[in-house]
Structure formats: structure tokens, C-alpha cells
PDB file of C-alpha atoms in Angstrom:
ATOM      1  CA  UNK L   1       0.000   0.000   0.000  1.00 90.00           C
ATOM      2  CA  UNK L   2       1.463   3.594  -0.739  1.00 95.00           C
ATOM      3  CA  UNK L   3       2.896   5.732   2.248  1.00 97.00           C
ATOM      4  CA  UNK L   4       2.245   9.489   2.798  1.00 97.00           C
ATOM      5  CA  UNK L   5       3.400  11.877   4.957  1.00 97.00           C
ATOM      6  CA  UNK L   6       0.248  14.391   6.528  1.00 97.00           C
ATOM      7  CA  UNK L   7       1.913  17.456   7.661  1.00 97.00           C
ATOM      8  CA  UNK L   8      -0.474  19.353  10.216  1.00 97.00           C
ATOM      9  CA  UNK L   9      -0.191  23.171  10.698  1.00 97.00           C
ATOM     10  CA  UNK L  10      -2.413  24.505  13.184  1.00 96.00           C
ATOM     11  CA  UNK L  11      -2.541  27.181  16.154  1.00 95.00           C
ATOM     12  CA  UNK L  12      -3.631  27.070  19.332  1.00 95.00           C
ATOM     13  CA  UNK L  13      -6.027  29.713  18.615  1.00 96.00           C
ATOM     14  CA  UNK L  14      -7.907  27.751  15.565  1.00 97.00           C
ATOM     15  CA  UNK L  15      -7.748  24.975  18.550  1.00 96.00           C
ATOM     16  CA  UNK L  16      -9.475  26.898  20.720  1.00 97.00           C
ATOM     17  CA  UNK L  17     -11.748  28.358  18.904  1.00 96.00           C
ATOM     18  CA  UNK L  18     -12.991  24.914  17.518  1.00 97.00           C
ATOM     19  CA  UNK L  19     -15.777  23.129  19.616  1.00 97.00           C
ATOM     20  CA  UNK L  20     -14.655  21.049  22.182  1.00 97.00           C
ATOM     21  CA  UNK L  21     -16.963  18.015  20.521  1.00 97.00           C
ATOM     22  CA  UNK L  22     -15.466  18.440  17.034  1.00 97.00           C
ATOM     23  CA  UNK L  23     -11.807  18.356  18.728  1.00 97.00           C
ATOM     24  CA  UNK L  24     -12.642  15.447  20.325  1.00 97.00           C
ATOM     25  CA  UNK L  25     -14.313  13.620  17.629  1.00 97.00           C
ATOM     26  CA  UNK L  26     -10.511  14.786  15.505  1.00 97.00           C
ATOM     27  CA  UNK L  27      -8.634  13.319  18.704  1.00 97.00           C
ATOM     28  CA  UNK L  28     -10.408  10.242  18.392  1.00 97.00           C
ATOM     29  CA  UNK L  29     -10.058   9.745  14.438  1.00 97.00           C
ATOM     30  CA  UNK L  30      -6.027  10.593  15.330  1.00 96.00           C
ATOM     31  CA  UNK L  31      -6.459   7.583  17.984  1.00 97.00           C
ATOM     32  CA  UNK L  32      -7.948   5.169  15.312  1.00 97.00           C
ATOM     33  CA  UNK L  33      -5.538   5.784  12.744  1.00 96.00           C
ATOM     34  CA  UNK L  34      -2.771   5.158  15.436  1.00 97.00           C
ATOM     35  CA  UNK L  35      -4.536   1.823  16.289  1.00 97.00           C
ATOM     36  CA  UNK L  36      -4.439   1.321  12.282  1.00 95.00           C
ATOM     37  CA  UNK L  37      -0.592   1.625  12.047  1.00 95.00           C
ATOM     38  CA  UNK L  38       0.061   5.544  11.704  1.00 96.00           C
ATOM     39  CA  UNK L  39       2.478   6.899  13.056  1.00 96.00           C
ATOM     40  CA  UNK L  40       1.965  10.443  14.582  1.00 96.00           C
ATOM     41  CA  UNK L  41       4.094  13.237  16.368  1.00 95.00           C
ATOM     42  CA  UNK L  42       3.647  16.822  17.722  1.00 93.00           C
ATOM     43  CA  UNK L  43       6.417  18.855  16.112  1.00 93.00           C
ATOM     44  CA  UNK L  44       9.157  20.627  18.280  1.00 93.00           C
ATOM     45  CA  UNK L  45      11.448  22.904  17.021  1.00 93.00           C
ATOM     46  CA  UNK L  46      13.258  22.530  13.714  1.00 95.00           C
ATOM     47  CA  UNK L  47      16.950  22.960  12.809  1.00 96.00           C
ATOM     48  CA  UNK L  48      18.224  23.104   9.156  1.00 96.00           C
ATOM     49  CA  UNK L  49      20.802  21.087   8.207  1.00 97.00           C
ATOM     50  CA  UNK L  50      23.271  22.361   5.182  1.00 97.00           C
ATOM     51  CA  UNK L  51      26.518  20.293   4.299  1.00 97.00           C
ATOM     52  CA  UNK L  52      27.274  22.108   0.783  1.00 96.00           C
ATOM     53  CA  UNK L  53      29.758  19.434  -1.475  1.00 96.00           C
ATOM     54  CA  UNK L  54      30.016  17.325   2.305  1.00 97.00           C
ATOM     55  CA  UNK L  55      32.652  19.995   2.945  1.00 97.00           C
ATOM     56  CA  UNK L  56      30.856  20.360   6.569  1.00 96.00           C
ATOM     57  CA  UNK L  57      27.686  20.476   8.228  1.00 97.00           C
ATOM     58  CA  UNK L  58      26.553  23.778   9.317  1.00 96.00           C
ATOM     59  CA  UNK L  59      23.722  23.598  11.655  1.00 97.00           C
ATOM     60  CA  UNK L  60      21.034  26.195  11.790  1.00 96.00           C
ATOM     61  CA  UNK L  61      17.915  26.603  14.038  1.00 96.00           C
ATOM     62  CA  UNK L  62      14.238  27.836  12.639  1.00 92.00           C
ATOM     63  CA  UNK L  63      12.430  26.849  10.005  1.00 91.00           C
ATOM     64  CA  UNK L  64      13.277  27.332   6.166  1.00 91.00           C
ATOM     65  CA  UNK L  65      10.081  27.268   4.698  1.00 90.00           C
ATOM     66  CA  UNK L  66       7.206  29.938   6.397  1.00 89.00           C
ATOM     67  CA  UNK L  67       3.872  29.977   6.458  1.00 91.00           C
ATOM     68  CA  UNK L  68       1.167  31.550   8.385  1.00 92.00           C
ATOM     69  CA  UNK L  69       0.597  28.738  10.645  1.00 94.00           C
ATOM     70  CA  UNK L  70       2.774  26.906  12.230  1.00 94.00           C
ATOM     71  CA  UNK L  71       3.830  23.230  11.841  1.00 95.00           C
ATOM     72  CA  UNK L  72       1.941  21.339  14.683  1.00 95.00           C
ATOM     73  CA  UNK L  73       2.584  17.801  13.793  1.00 95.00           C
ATOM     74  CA  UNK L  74       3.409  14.998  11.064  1.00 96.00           C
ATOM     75  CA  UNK L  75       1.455  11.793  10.424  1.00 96.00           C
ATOM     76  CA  UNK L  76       2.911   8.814   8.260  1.00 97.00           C
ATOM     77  CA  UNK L  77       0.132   6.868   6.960  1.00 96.00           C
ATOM     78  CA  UNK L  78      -0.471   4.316   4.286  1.00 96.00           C
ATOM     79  CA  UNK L  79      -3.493   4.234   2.006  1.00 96.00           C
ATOM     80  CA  UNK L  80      -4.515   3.453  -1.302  1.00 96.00           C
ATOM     81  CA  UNK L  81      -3.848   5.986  -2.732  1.00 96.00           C
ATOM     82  CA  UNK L  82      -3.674  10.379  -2.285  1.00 97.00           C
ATOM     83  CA  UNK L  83      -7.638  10.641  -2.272  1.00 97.00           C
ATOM     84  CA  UNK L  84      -7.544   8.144   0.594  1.00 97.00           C
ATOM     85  CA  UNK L  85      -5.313  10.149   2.202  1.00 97.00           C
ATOM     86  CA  UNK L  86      -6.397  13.188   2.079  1.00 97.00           C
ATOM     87  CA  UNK L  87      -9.804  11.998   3.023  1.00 97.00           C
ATOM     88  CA  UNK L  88      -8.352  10.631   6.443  1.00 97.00           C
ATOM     89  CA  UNK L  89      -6.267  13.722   6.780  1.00 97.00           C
ATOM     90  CA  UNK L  90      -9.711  15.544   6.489  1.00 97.00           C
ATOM     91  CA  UNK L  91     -10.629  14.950  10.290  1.00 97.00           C
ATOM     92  CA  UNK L  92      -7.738  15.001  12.094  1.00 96.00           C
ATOM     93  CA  UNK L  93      -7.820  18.113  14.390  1.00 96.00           C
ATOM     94  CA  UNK L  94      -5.374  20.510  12.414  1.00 96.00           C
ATOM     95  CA  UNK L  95      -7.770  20.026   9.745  1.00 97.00           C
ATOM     96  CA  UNK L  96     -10.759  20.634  11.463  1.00 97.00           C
ATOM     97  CA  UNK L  97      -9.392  23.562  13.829  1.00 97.00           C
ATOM     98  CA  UNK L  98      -8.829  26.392  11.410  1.00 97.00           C
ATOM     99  CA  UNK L  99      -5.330  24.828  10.415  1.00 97.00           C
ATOM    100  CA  UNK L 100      -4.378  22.774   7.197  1.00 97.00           C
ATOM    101  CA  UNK L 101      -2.979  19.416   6.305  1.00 97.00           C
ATOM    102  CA  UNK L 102      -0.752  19.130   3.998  1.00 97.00           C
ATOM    103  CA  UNK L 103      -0.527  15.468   2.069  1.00 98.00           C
ATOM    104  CA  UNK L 104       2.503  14.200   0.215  1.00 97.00           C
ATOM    105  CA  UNK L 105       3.143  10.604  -1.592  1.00 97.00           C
ATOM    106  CA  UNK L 106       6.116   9.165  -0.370  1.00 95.00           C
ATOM    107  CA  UNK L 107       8.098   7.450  -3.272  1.00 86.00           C
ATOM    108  CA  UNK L 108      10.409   4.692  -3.505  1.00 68.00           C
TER     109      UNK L 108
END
């Protein structure tokens, strides 16, 4: 089965400002997709990694990309294929809290 990658960006503002039910019922979905095999994580803070012609690694902290939200999490899932995905990205709670989710195909 393919593999994606669900990349969550969400605030704790959207959170809040989402109905305690409809978090819960997103909390739950995250819980059954667990149970399912995903694997899930809360993102902490990012460094970026350079090592231009392997002449040396050169560690920076922050993100590169931006965005208006920040990144709250990453989900590995398999399905069958992106609309599968994206349809159980679709109630996880960044999605349903004012946030996004993001869904790439993992290749070989």
C-alpha cells in the first residue's frame, strides 16, 4: 500500500476556537488511525541542516520554509492511494481547527 506523509499546521487559537466536541471527535479519528498503524508526532522545534559538497555540516535553528501557521505535527500513513489520504487527513484536528494538512506521496 502507498505511504504518505500528513503534515499538520495549526494554532492554538484555531484549537481553541474549535468546539470542544469536534476536537474530540478529531482526537479520536487521530487515535484510530494510530490503532491502524500511523504513526503520529507533535512537532518541536526545527533545525536546518546544510553540508554544501560534504565539505561540513553547518547547523542552523528555525524553520526554512514559512507559512502563516505553524507546523503542529506529522502523520505517516499508508493508504490506497492520495484521495484516501487526504480523506483521512480531512478529520484530524489541524484540519478541522482552522489549520491545514498538507498530504505528500512518499516514493520509492
Amino acid at each position: 500500500m502507498p505511504t504518505f506523509i500528513a503534515i499538520g499546521y495549526g494554532d492554538a487559537d484555531g484549537y481553541e476556537r474549535t468546539a470542544p466536541d469536534v476536537r474530540g471527535r478529531a482526537h479520536a479519528h487521530d487515535e484510530k488511525l494510530r490503532e491502524h498503524g500511523a504513526l503520529m508526532g507533535i512537532a518541536g522545534r526545527p533545525v536546518q541542516v546544510r553540508n554544501p559538497e560534504g565539505a561540513g555540516a553547518h547547523y542552523q535553528p528555525g524553520t526554512f520554509m514559512s507559512s502563516d501557521l505553524p507546523v503542529a505535527g506529522f502523520t505517516i500513513i499508508e493508504a490506497k492511494d492520495l484521495d484516501h489520504a487526504a480523506a483521512l487527513a480531512a478529520d484530524t484536528p489541524c484540519a478541522v481547527a482552522h489549520g491545514v494538512v498538507e498530504v505528500w506521496p512518499l516514493g520509492d
